[in-house]
Short mmCIF file of C-alpha atoms in Angstrom, two decimals:
data_model
loop_
_atom_site.label_atom_id
_atom_site.label_comp_id
_atom_site.label_asym_id
_atom_site.label_seq_id
_atom_site.Cartn_x
_atom_site.Cartn_y
_atom_site.Cartn_z
CA UNK A 1 114.99 158.25 101.94
CA UNK A 2 115.39 155.26 99.60
CA UNK A 3 118.90 154.36 98.50
CA UNK A 4 120.36 155.98 95.39
CA UNK A 5 119.53 153.02 93.16
CA UNK A 6 115.82 153.36 93.96
CA UNK A 7 115.69 157.11 93.49
CA UNK A 8 114.30 158.71 90.30
CA UNK A 9 117.00 159.63 87.81
CA UNK A 10 118.03 163.29 87.61
CA UNK A 11 118.09 164.79 84.13
CA UNK A 12 117.64 168.00 82.19
CA UNK A 13 119.01 171.51 82.57
CA UNK A 14 119.75 173.01 85.95
CA UNK A 15 116.92 175.07 87.41
CA UNK A 16 116.07 176.59 90.77
CA UNK A 17 113.58 175.18 93.23
CA UNK A 18 111.90 176.52 96.33
CA UNK A 19 112.00 173.96 99.11
CA UNK A 20 110.06 174.38 102.33
CA UNK A 21 110.88 172.45 105.48
CA UNK A 22 108.07 170.80 107.40
CA UNK A 23 106.87 172.44 110.61
CA UNK A 24 109.28 171.72 113.42
CA UNK A 25 112.09 170.68 111.07
CA UNK A 26 115.20 172.85 111.17
CA UNK A 27 116.47 174.42 107.98
CA UNK A 28 119.75 172.53 108.43
CA UNK A 29 117.90 169.22 108.39
CA UNK A 30 115.99 170.24 105.27
CA UNK A 31 119.23 171.36 103.63
CA UNK A 32 120.62 167.88 104.24
CA UNK A 33 117.57 166.43 102.49
CA UNK A 34 118.16 168.74 99.52
CA UNK A 35 121.77 167.60 99.24
CA UNK A 36 120.82 163.94 99.62
CA UNK A 37 118.37 164.36 96.74
CA UNK A 38 121.11 165.68 94.48
CA UNK A 39 120.47 169.39 94.87
CA UNK A 40 122.68 172.32 95.81
CA UNK A 41 121.63 174.83 98.46
CA UNK A 42 121.87 178.33 96.99
CA UNK A 43 120.45 180.20 99.98
CA UNK A 44 118.18 179.54 102.90
CA UNK A 45 116.16 181.32 105.53
CA UNK A 46 116.04 179.76 108.95
CA UNK A 47 113.09 181.89 110.10
CA UNK A 48 110.65 180.20 107.72
CA UNK A 49 112.57 177.09 106.70
CA UNK A 50 112.78 178.20 103.08
CA UNK A 51 115.57 176.97 100.84
CA UNK A 52 116.41 177.99 97.31
CA UNK A 53 118.10 175.03 95.69
CA UNK A 54 119.47 174.27 92.25
CA UNK A 55 119.18 170.85 90.63
CA UNK A 56 118.40 169.17 87.29
CA UNK A 57 114.82 169.94 86.34
CA UNK A 58 113.66 166.31 86.22
CA UNK A 59 113.55 163.91 89.17
CA UNK A 60 114.52 166.28 91.99
CA UNK A 61 111.04 167.01 93.37
CA UNK A 62 110.14 163.33 93.12
CA UNK A 63 113.15 162.49 95.28
CA UNK A 64 112.17 165.10 97.85
CA UNK A 65 108.58 163.82 97.94
CA UNK A 66 109.75 160.82 99.93
CA UNK A 67 111.59 162.95 102.52
CA UNK A 68 109.85 163.31 105.90
CA UNK A 69 111.68 166.64 106.38
CA UNK A 70 110.35 168.49 103.32
CA UNK A 71 106.83 169.86 103.03
CA UNK A 72 106.91 171.36 99.54
CA UNK A 73 109.32 171.64 96.63
CA UNK A 74 108.59 173.46 93.40
CA UNK A 75 110.47 174.72 90.37
CA UNK A 76 111.18 178.45 90.35
CA UNK A 77 113.33 179.44 87.40
CA UNK A 78 116.06 178.42 84.97
CA UNK A 79 119.65 179.24 85.91
CA UNK A 80 122.21 180.72 83.56
CA UNK A 81 119.98 181.75 80.67
CA UNK A 82 120.53 185.30 79.44
CA UNK A 83 119.37 187.11 76.31
CA UNK A 84 122.85 188.60 75.93
CA UNK A 85 125.02 187.19 73.18
CA UNK A 86 128.27 188.69 74.47
CA UNK A 87 129.41 185.97 76.86
CA UNK A 88 132.13 188.16 78.32
CA UNK A 89 129.54 190.83 79.19
CA UNK A 90 127.34 188.20 80.80
CA UNK A 91 130.22 186.90 82.89
CA UNK A 92 131.24 190.38 84.02
CA UNK A 93 127.68 191.35 84.88
CA UNK A 94 127.19 188.15 86.85
CA UNK A 95 130.43 188.73 88.75
CA UNK A 96 129.40 192.29 89.59
CA UNK A 97 125.96 191.14 90.68
CA UNK A 98 127.37 188.38 92.85
CA UNK A 99 129.92 190.69 94.40
CA UNK A 100 127.25 193.23 95.28
CA UNK A 101 125.19 190.62 97.06
CA UNK A 102 128.11 189.74 99.33
CA UNK A 103 128.45 193.38 100.35
CA UNK A 104 124.76 193.84 101.04
CA UNK A 105 122.90 192.76 104.15
CA UNK A 106 120.27 190.19 103.26
CA UNK A 107 119.26 189.02 106.73
CA UNK A 108 115.57 188.27 107.10
CA UNK A 109 113.54 190.73 109.13
CA UNK A 110 110.38 190.17 111.09
CA UNK A 111 107.13 192.00 111.69
CA UNK A 112 106.53 194.91 114.08
CA UNK A 113 103.99 195.14 116.95
CA UNK A 114 101.31 197.09 115.05
CA UNK A 115 101.71 195.14 111.80
CA UNK A 116 98.79 192.91 112.72
CA UNK A 117 96.58 195.85 111.74
CA UNK A 118 98.33 196.30 108.39
CA UNK A 119 96.28 193.90 106.30
CA UNK A 120 97.86 195.45 103.23
CA UNK A 121 101.24 193.93 104.10
CA UNK A 122 99.69 190.48 104.04
CA UNK A 123 97.72 191.17 100.85
CA UNK A 124 100.93 192.01 98.97
CA UNK A 125 102.80 189.25 100.86
CA UNK A 126 105.47 191.51 102.30
CA UNK A 127 105.30 189.32 105.40
CA UNK A 128 106.85 186.58 103.23
CA UNK A 129 109.10 188.58 100.92
CA UNK A 130 111.03 190.11 103.80
CA UNK A 131 112.20 186.65 104.82
CA UNK A 132 114.29 186.45 101.64
CA UNK A 133 114.56 190.07 100.46
CA UNK A 134 113.72 192.86 102.93
CA UNK A 135 115.26 195.47 100.65
CA UNK A 136 118.70 196.96 100.12
CA UNK A 137 119.77 200.25 101.71
CA UNK A 138 121.33 201.30 98.42
CA UNK A 139 117.90 201.32 96.78
CA UNK A 140 116.35 204.76 97.13
CA UNK A 141 112.64 205.55 96.96
CA UNK A 142 111.72 209.18 96.42
CA UNK A 143 108.50 210.35 98.06
CA UNK A 144 107.19 213.19 95.90
CA UNK A 145 104.55 214.45 98.29
CA UNK A 146 103.83 216.95 101.10
CA UNK A 147 107.09 216.13 102.86
CA UNK A 148 108.32 213.36 105.14
CA UNK A 149 108.73 213.49 108.91
CA UNK A 150 112.30 212.23 108.93
CA UNK A 151 112.37 212.16 112.73
CA UNK A 152 109.45 209.77 113.17
CA UNK A 153 110.95 206.75 114.98
CA UNK A 154 109.72 204.37 112.25
CA UNK A 155 111.02 206.55 109.41
CA UNK A 156 114.31 207.82 110.82
CA UNK A 157 116.28 204.54 110.48
CA UNK A 158 115.69 204.51 106.72
CA UNK A 159 115.62 208.26 106.03
CA UNK A 160 118.30 209.92 103.90
CA UNK A 161 118.40 213.56 104.98
CA UNK A 162 121.47 214.36 102.89
CA UNK A 163 119.72 213.50 99.61
CA UNK A 164 116.31 214.87 100.64
CA UNK A 165 115.08 218.14 99.17
CA UNK A 166 112.10 220.45 99.56
CA UNK A 167 111.22 222.03 96.23
CA UNK A 168 108.28 224.03 97.58
CA UNK A 169 107.91 227.44 99.21
CA UNK A 170 105.08 227.89 101.69
CA UNK A 171 102.21 230.03 100.41
CA UNK A 172 100.52 231.63 103.48
CA UNK A 173 97.62 233.15 101.46
CA UNK A 174 96.60 233.56 97.83
CA UNK A 175 96.25 236.84 95.98
CA UNK A 176 92.74 237.24 97.37
CA UNK A 177 93.91 236.87 100.95
CA UNK A 178 92.47 233.38 101.35
CA UNK A 179 94.53 230.98 103.45
CA UNK A 180 96.52 228.40 101.49
CA UNK A 181 99.29 226.97 103.69
CA UNK A 182 98.79 229.32 106.63
CA UNK A 183 101.55 231.05 108.60
CA UNK A 184 105.12 230.00 107.87
CA UNK A 185 106.58 227.79 110.62
CA UNK A 186 110.20 228.41 109.62
CA UNK A 187 112.17 231.49 108.67
CA UNK A 188 112.19 232.02 104.95
CA UNK A 189 108.91 230.11 104.53
CA UNK A 190 110.75 226.98 103.38
CA UNK A 191 110.29 223.89 105.55
CA UNK A 192 113.31 221.67 106.33
CA UNK A 193 113.76 218.55 104.21
CA UNK A 194 112.75 216.31 107.13
CA UNK A 195 109.46 218.08 107.87
CA UNK A 196 105.85 217.37 106.90
CA UNK A 197 103.00 219.74 107.71
CA UNK A 198 100.44 217.80 105.70
CA UNK A 199 100.83 214.22 106.96
CA UNK A 200 100.12 212.68 103.57
CA UNK A 201 103.76 212.17 102.60
CA UNK A 202 104.73 210.66 105.94
CA UNK A 203 101.85 208.17 105.67
CA UNK A 204 103.02 207.20 102.18
CA UNK A 205 106.66 206.87 103.32
CA UNK A 206 105.70 204.56 106.17
CA UNK A 207 103.81 202.22 103.87
CA UNK A 208 106.80 202.03 101.57
CA UNK A 209 109.63 201.60 104.03
CA UNK A 210 108.90 202.05 107.72
CA UNK A 211 111.73 200.20 109.44
CA UNK A 212 111.25 196.69 110.80
CA UNK A 213 112.76 197.67 114.12
CA UNK A 214 110.57 195.88 116.65
CA UNK A 215 108.54 199.04 117.14
CA UNK A 216 105.34 200.49 115.68
CA UNK A 217 104.78 199.47 112.06
CA UNK A 218 106.94 198.30 109.17
CA UNK A 219 106.72 198.98 105.45
CA UNK A 220 106.48 196.81 102.36
CA UNK A 221 110.25 197.18 101.80
CA UNK A 222 111.51 197.74 105.35
CA UNK A 223 115.23 197.98 104.53
CA UNK A 224 115.27 200.40 101.57
CA UNK A 225 116.06 204.10 101.84
CA UNK A 226 113.46 206.88 101.85
CA UNK A 227 114.31 210.21 100.21
CA UNK A 228 111.99 213.19 100.60
CA UNK A 229 111.67 215.00 97.27
CA UNK A 230 108.91 217.29 98.33
CA UNK A 231 106.76 218.86 95.62
CA UNK A 232 103.51 219.37 97.56
CA UNK A 233 102.36 222.30 99.65
CA UNK A 234 101.34 222.00 103.31
CA UNK A 235 97.77 222.40 102.07
CA UNK A 236 98.04 219.46 99.69
CA UNK A 237 98.33 221.37 96.42
CA UNK A 238 100.92 220.14 93.91
CA UNK A 239 101.98 222.87 91.53
CA UNK A 240 103.92 222.43 88.33
CA UNK A 241 107.39 223.78 89.09
CA UNK A 242 108.05 221.90 92.33
CA UNK A 243 106.78 218.67 90.77
CA UNK A 244 108.99 219.04 87.70
CA UNK A 245 111.99 220.02 89.83
CA UNK A 246 111.49 217.00 92.06
CA UNK A 247 111.22 214.60 89.12
CA UNK A 248 114.34 215.83 87.39
CA UNK A 249 116.23 215.82 90.69
CA UNK A 250 115.19 212.20 91.16
CA UNK A 251 116.85 211.37 87.88
CA UNK A 252 120.01 213.27 88.75
CA UNK A 253 120.27 211.96 92.31
CA UNK A 254 120.16 208.26 91.44
CA UNK A 255 116.74 207.63 92.95
CA UNK A 256 115.36 204.27 91.82
CA UNK A 257 111.62 204.60 92.45
CA UNK A 258 109.44 207.70 92.82
CA UNK A 259 106.00 207.50 94.39
CA UNK A 260 103.44 210.06 93.21
CA UNK A 261 100.07 210.02 94.92
CA UNK A 262 98.60 213.25 93.53
CA UNK A 263 97.59 215.17 90.42
CA UNK A 264 99.23 218.40 89.33
CA UNK A 265 97.11 221.40 90.29
CA UNK A 266 95.16 223.48 89.48
CA UNK A 267 93.54 221.33 86.78
CA UNK A 268 92.30 217.80 87.37
CA UNK A 269 92.07 217.30 83.60
CA UNK A 270 94.53 219.25 81.51
CA UNK A 271 92.89 219.81 78.11
CA UNK A 272 94.50 220.96 74.92
CA UNK A 273 91.61 223.08 73.68
CA UNK A 274 88.48 222.66 75.80
CA UNK A 275 85.90 225.24 74.60
CA UNK A 276 84.97 226.04 78.20
CA UNK A 277 88.49 227.37 78.83
CA UNK A 278 89.97 230.68 77.86
CA UNK A 279 93.03 230.77 75.57
CA UNK A 280 95.15 231.53 78.64
CA UNK A 281 93.73 228.55 80.51
CA UNK A 282 94.26 226.31 77.51
CA UNK A 283 97.88 227.43 77.30
CA UNK A 284 98.37 226.73 81.01
CA UNK A 285 97.08 223.21 80.65
CA UNK A 286 99.19 222.47 77.58
CA UNK A 287 102.21 223.72 79.50
CA UNK A 288 101.48 221.38 82.40
CA UNK A 289 101.13 218.36 80.12
CA UNK A 290 104.28 219.15 78.16
CA UNK A 291 106.45 219.97 81.17
CA UNK A 292 105.39 216.96 83.21
CA UNK A 293 105.79 214.71 80.17
CA UNK A 294 109.35 215.92 79.70
CA UNK A 295 110.11 215.48 83.38
CA UNK A 296 108.72 211.94 83.36
CA UNK A 297 110.76 211.11 80.28
CA UNK A 298 113.89 212.56 81.90
CA UNK A 299 113.39 210.60 85.09
CA UNK A 300 112.75 207.41 83.13
CA UNK A 301 115.89 207.87 81.01
CA UNK A 302 117.86 208.25 84.22
CA UNK A 303 116.62 205.00 85.73
CA UNK A 304 113.59 206.11 87.76
CA UNK A 305 110.51 203.88 88.03
CA UNK A 306 107.51 206.22 88.34
CA UNK A 307 104.63 204.80 90.39
CA UNK A 308 101.43 206.86 90.31
CA UNK A 309 98.02 206.57 91.96
CA UNK A 310 95.17 206.08 89.48
CA UNK A 311 92.93 208.65 91.18
CA UNK A 312 89.95 208.88 93.50
CA UNK A 313 87.44 210.14 90.93
CA UNK A 314 85.51 206.80 90.89
CA UNK A 315 85.40 206.94 87.11
CA UNK A 316 86.41 204.94 84.09
CA UNK A 317 89.61 206.72 83.08
CA UNK A 318 88.80 206.08 79.40
CA UNK A 319 85.35 207.67 79.78
CA UNK A 320 85.75 210.59 82.20
CA UNK A 321 82.86 212.18 84.01
CA UNK A 322 82.44 215.97 83.72
CA UNK A 323 85.15 217.84 85.61
CA UNK A 324 83.47 220.20 88.08
CA UNK A 325 86.52 220.77 90.30
CA UNK A 326 88.95 222.62 88.02
CA UNK A 327 90.66 224.92 88.41
CA UNK A 328 90.91 224.21 92.14
CA UNK A 329 93.19 227.17 92.79
CA UNK A 330 92.49 229.95 93.61
CA UNK A 331 89.44 228.92 95.60
CA UNK A 332 86.08 229.60 93.99
CA UNK A 333 87.23 229.50 90.36
CA UNK A 334 86.07 225.96 89.44
CA UNK A 335 83.63 225.38 86.59
CA UNK A 336 82.03 222.35 84.99
CA UNK A 337 83.67 221.08 81.81
CA UNK A 338 82.89 218.16 79.52
CA UNK A 339 86.04 216.07 79.15
CA UNK A 340 87.27 214.59 75.87
CA UNK A 341 89.75 211.90 76.86
CA UNK A 342 91.52 212.13 73.52
CA UNK A 343 92.61 215.72 74.24
CA UNK A 344 92.61 215.85 78.06
CA UNK A 345 94.90 214.20 80.61
CA UNK A 346 95.33 213.99 84.37
CA UNK A 347 99.00 214.45 85.18
CA UNK A 348 101.16 212.60 86.06
CA UNK A 349 99.00 209.47 85.61
CA UNK A 350 98.26 210.47 82.01
CA UNK A 351 101.94 210.87 81.16
CA UNK A 352 104.50 208.43 79.76
CA UNK A 353 106.45 205.78 81.63
CA UNK A 354 104.19 205.55 84.67
CA UNK A 355 102.84 202.59 86.61
CA UNK A 356 99.17 203.28 87.41
CA UNK A 357 97.73 201.78 90.59
CA UNK A 358 94.07 201.28 91.56
CA UNK A 359 92.89 200.79 95.16
CA UNK A 360 91.38 197.77 96.90
CA UNK A 361 89.68 197.22 100.22
CA UNK A 362 90.60 194.45 102.66
CA UNK A 363 88.08 192.10 101.02
CA UNK A 364 90.00 192.44 97.76
CA UNK A 365 87.18 194.36 96.08
CA UNK A 366 87.81 197.59 94.22
CA UNK A 367 87.26 200.49 96.59
CA UNK A 368 84.23 202.55 95.63
CA UNK A 369 86.25 205.76 95.23
CA UNK A 370 88.99 204.25 93.06
CA UNK A 371 89.16 205.14 89.41
CA UNK A 372 89.52 202.21 87.00
CA UNK A 373 89.67 201.42 83.29
CA UNK A 374 91.76 199.63 80.71
CA UNK A 375 93.76 202.59 79.42
CA UNK A 376 95.87 203.75 82.39
CA UNK A 377 95.91 200.95 84.95
CA UNK A 378 98.96 198.74 85.47
CA UNK A 379 98.31 196.99 88.79
CA UNK A 380 96.14 197.17 91.89
CA UNK A 381 97.08 197.36 95.56
CA UNK A 382 95.62 197.88 99.04
CA UNK A 383 94.29 201.41 99.40
CA UNK A 384 91.74 200.93 102.15
CA UNK A 385 87.98 201.13 101.97
CA UNK A 386 86.09 202.33 105.03
CA UNK A 387 82.80 201.02 103.60
CA UNK A 388 84.03 197.54 102.78
CA UNK A 389 82.19 194.47 104.16
CA UNK A 390 78.67 195.88 103.90
CA UNK A 391 76.25 193.89 106.04
CA UNK A 392 78.89 192.80 108.57
CA UNK A 393 80.28 194.32 111.78
CA UNK A 394 83.39 195.31 109.79
CA UNK A 395 81.41 197.79 107.68
CA UNK A 396 82.48 201.41 108.21
CA UNK A 397 85.36 200.62 110.55
CA UNK A 398 88.75 202.33 110.73
CA UNK A 399 90.52 199.01 110.41
CA UNK A 400 89.35 198.73 106.79
CA UNK A 401 91.73 201.57 105.99
CA UNK A 402 95.53 201.75 105.85
CA UNK A 403 97.43 202.41 109.09
CA UNK A 404 100.75 204.20 108.74
CA UNK A 405 103.05 206.82 110.23
CA UNK A 406 101.65 210.17 111.40
CA UNK A 407 103.67 213.33 112.23
CA UNK A 408 103.01 214.51 115.78
CA UNK A 409 102.87 218.15 114.68
CA UNK A 410 100.10 217.36 112.19
CA UNK A 411 98.19 215.37 114.80
CA UNK A 412 98.30 218.33 117.17
CA UNK A 413 97.23 220.73 114.43
CA UNK A 414 94.32 218.48 113.47
CA UNK A 415 93.17 218.10 117.08
CA UNK A 416 93.94 214.38 117.28
CA UNK A 417 96.88 214.75 119.68
CA UNK A 418 97.07 217.20 122.57
CA UNK A 419 100.05 219.33 123.58
CA UNK A 420 101.12 216.70 126.12
CA UNK A 421 101.29 214.04 123.41
CA UNK A 422 98.11 212.21 124.39
CA UNK A 423 95.55 211.08 121.83
CA UNK A 424 92.38 213.16 122.13
CA UNK A 425 88.85 211.69 122.07
CA UNK A 426 88.57 212.89 118.48
CA UNK A 427 91.79 211.08 117.60
CA UNK A 428 90.64 207.93 119.37
CA UNK A 429 87.44 207.92 117.31
CA UNK A 430 89.55 208.11 114.15
CA UNK A 431 91.79 205.25 115.29
CA UNK A 432 94.93 207.34 115.89
CA UNK A 433 97.49 205.29 117.80
CA UNK A 434 100.62 205.92 119.85
CA UNK A 435 103.61 203.67 120.50
CA UNK A 436 106.50 204.52 122.82
CA UNK A 437 109.95 203.07 123.37
CA UNK A 438 111.49 202.42 126.77
CA UNK A 439 113.50 205.64 126.40
CA UNK A 440 110.29 207.67 126.08
CA UNK A 441 110.49 208.24 122.33
CA UNK A 442 107.01 207.94 120.82
CA UNK A 443 105.55 207.55 117.36
CA UNK A 444 102.02 208.18 116.14
CA UNK A 445 99.95 206.42 113.48
CA UNK A 446 96.76 207.19 111.60
CA UNK A 447 94.32 205.44 109.26
CA UNK A 448 93.81 206.83 105.75
CA UNK A 449 92.30 205.50 102.53
CA UNK A 450 92.74 206.34 98.85
CA UNK A 451 94.63 205.40 95.73
CA UNK A 452 97.30 207.50 97.48
CA UNK A 453 97.66 204.59 99.88
CA UNK A 454 97.65 201.99 97.08
CA UNK A 455 100.54 203.47 95.11
CA UNK A 456 103.09 203.17 97.96
CA UNK A 457 102.38 199.45 98.25
CA UNK A 458 103.37 199.16 94.58
CA UNK A 459 106.37 201.45 95.14
CA UNK A 460 107.53 199.21 97.97
CA UNK A 461 107.33 196.13 95.77
CA UNK A 462 109.16 198.00 92.99
CA UNK A 463 111.95 198.82 95.45
CA UNK A 464 112.21 195.14 96.37
CA UNK A 465 112.51 194.26 92.69
CA UNK A 466 115.44 196.65 92.31
CA UNK A 467 116.95 195.23 95.51
CA UNK A 468 116.73 191.69 94.17
CA UNK A 469 117.57 192.14 90.49
CA UNK A 470 119.31 195.50 90.17
CA UNK A 471 122.97 196.15 89.55
CA UNK A 472 125.04 197.67 92.34
CA UNK A 473 128.15 199.76 92.22
CA UNK A 474 129.43 201.40 95.35
CA UNK A 475 126.53 202.99 97.16
CA UNK A 476 124.16 203.07 94.19
CA UNK A 477 121.65 200.72 92.63
CA UNK A 478 120.42 200.76 89.03
CA UNK A 479 117.74 198.87 87.14
CA UNK A 480 116.01 199.69 83.88
CA UNK A 481 112.53 200.99 84.80
CA UNK A 482 110.93 199.00 81.98
CA UNK A 483 112.32 195.83 83.51
CA UNK A 484 111.04 196.83 86.95
CA UNK A 485 107.59 197.29 85.46
CA UNK A 486 107.75 193.95 83.66
CA UNK A 487 108.50 192.13 86.88
CA UNK A 488 105.91 194.09 88.87
CA UNK A 489 103.17 193.38 86.34
CA UNK A 490 104.31 189.86 85.50
CA UNK A 491 104.33 188.68 89.10
CA UNK A 492 101.12 190.46 90.14
CA UNK A 493 98.36 188.11 91.32
CA UNK A 494 95.94 187.88 88.39
CA UNK A 495 92.44 188.64 89.64
CA UNK A 496 89.27 188.36 87.53
CA UNK A 497 86.44 190.85 87.29
CA UNK A 498 83.65 190.41 89.85
CA UNK A 499 80.45 188.61 88.93
CA UNK A 500 78.35 190.43 87.90
CA UNK A 501 80.83 192.75 86.21
CA UNK A 502 78.82 195.87 87.00
CA UNK A 503 79.05 196.87 90.67
CA UNK A 504 76.96 199.56 92.31
CA UNK A 505 77.71 200.99 95.72
CA UNK A 506 74.19 202.03 96.65
CA UNK A 507 74.11 199.83 99.76
CA UNK A 508 77.35 201.46 100.86
CA UNK A 509 75.69 204.87 100.65
CA UNK A 510 77.09 206.03 97.33
CA UNK A 511 75.09 207.47 94.44
CA UNK A 512 74.82 206.07 90.92
CA UNK A 513 77.91 207.96 89.72
CA UNK A 514 80.02 205.40 91.60
CA UNK A 515 78.59 202.43 89.67
CA UNK A 516 81.45 200.74 87.81
CA UNK A 517 81.72 198.06 85.13
CA UNK A 518 84.84 195.91 84.95
CA UNK A 519 86.06 195.19 81.44
CA UNK A 520 88.69 192.65 80.43
CA UNK A 521 89.73 189.15 81.43
CA UNK A 522 91.51 187.51 84.33
CA UNK A 523 95.01 188.38 83.13
CA UNK A 524 94.20 192.06 82.59
CA UNK A 525 91.11 194.08 83.41
CA UNK A 526 89.99 197.56 84.36
CA UNK A 527 89.63 196.94 88.12
CA UNK A 528 92.86 195.05 88.83
CA UNK A 529 95.07 195.70 85.81
CA UNK A 530 97.65 192.92 85.60
CA UNK A 531 96.71 191.90 89.13
CA UNK A 532 97.39 192.68 92.79
CA UNK A 533 101.06 193.49 93.43
CA UNK A 534 102.82 190.55 95.05
CA UNK A 535 106.13 191.19 96.82
CA UNK A 536 106.82 187.52 97.45
CA UNK A 537 106.28 186.47 93.85
CA UNK A 538 108.27 189.48 92.63
CA UNK A 539 111.46 188.58 94.52
CA UNK A 540 111.21 184.80 94.11
CA UNK A 541 109.84 184.47 90.57
CA UNK A 542 110.64 187.80 88.94
CA UNK A 543 113.77 186.74 87.08
CA UNK A 544 111.82 184.90 84.39
CA UNK A 545 110.27 188.21 83.33
CA UNK A 546 113.72 189.66 82.64
CA UNK A 547 114.62 187.23 79.88
#
């Protein structure tokens, strides 16, 4: 490096920079280059050679440009600026924040053996974010779903059984004798809080926070804590009371993020006064909307970020198609209704304080099944799309979907795993996989697709945001949900509408009802919302959205 007299002059306010060491250069050597250029090393990651440095905003990158040890250096954010006017409060908050970081493990974590099949991790850049912020154990993500297999070897390290709850009661049959959940597996017809008979919740939990433990798969936020707040039946129905109970419990229990990949049954659209519905049905739907709205408001007031799937109805949420599926319980009672969006809502996505997530395939295109539209979408995320890549060998392949954790008991029940623990031919055709440890403990994994798979990617990034920017006291984390949403949306990768804007899926084998038109611009549109969630940008650039 040239001598000090020949170096550019440093000037301006102090800001943060990301500095990346060249390939083959140790982080220690790059740190020396940062110091020689007049910067201060704030933190570094030896695994990737990444350094966060502070320095005056002018002249620092020019100095580093002449260093043979540094590949890239770029400004990240201003240091020390706060909207608070009470300087004492700022100082105390900063001290508390700094103290919490010292008590929290921040070591970088790597990828797991099956992660090469998890293209969604790369799309949201969790492979990078975990090198600086893999998540904090004190951050809790509630999975409001069919349950969570807390004994799955990829879930167990991050599973909080003590805080987990099952708010459902198994329903063997309905009043007509038709099977709903089937025979009760446990006395009292209430499953344990670490059990999942549906598989959906365990898949979601794995995407959020499967442990990076050198085995199986890892999640978007591999060090945060999973809490099962079960509100879904074994059969996949989500009825009002368990959902409301789970949401209010989340607020009371200090849960930071709740993932909801469902709609509240029995109505897809809950209408205030649809003429096709009886007065009793209208009252039921108004009750659902009001109760869920109150529960969402309660959870939000108590610090919960609510992340919700946008839906698999392949429709513009502002211009709904006729609803021919409601009520879906009891079986055989559905009727076709014309939907007026101004008086009808899908819950919880149509409620307040929710982050709506659409689904993408591995190509980055909107999945054919995913709903879209300007009114409810916040962000987009990997959800899988079996029919992606039409015209190539990748078309209609399992690998286009999302691989995640699979309860063994569900695999056996579905005929994908036999009693001896081997994957059946049927399971092999579906891409079911098995991984075993040296001690004989095995985990199973399955491919699924849906906006249900997109939402947990966004929940994982939200948990990383709380881990990076939240306040910590004892064993708890807190962060205003509105701030979480600002960072999530502000750091999402802005993605424009396709050209042409209208996309049909006829080649993929879908009918004209799937044809979708993307409205909006690059910064916000009906397919991608504010963009594709980006874990790396969220933890490294998110602070500027908190000012």
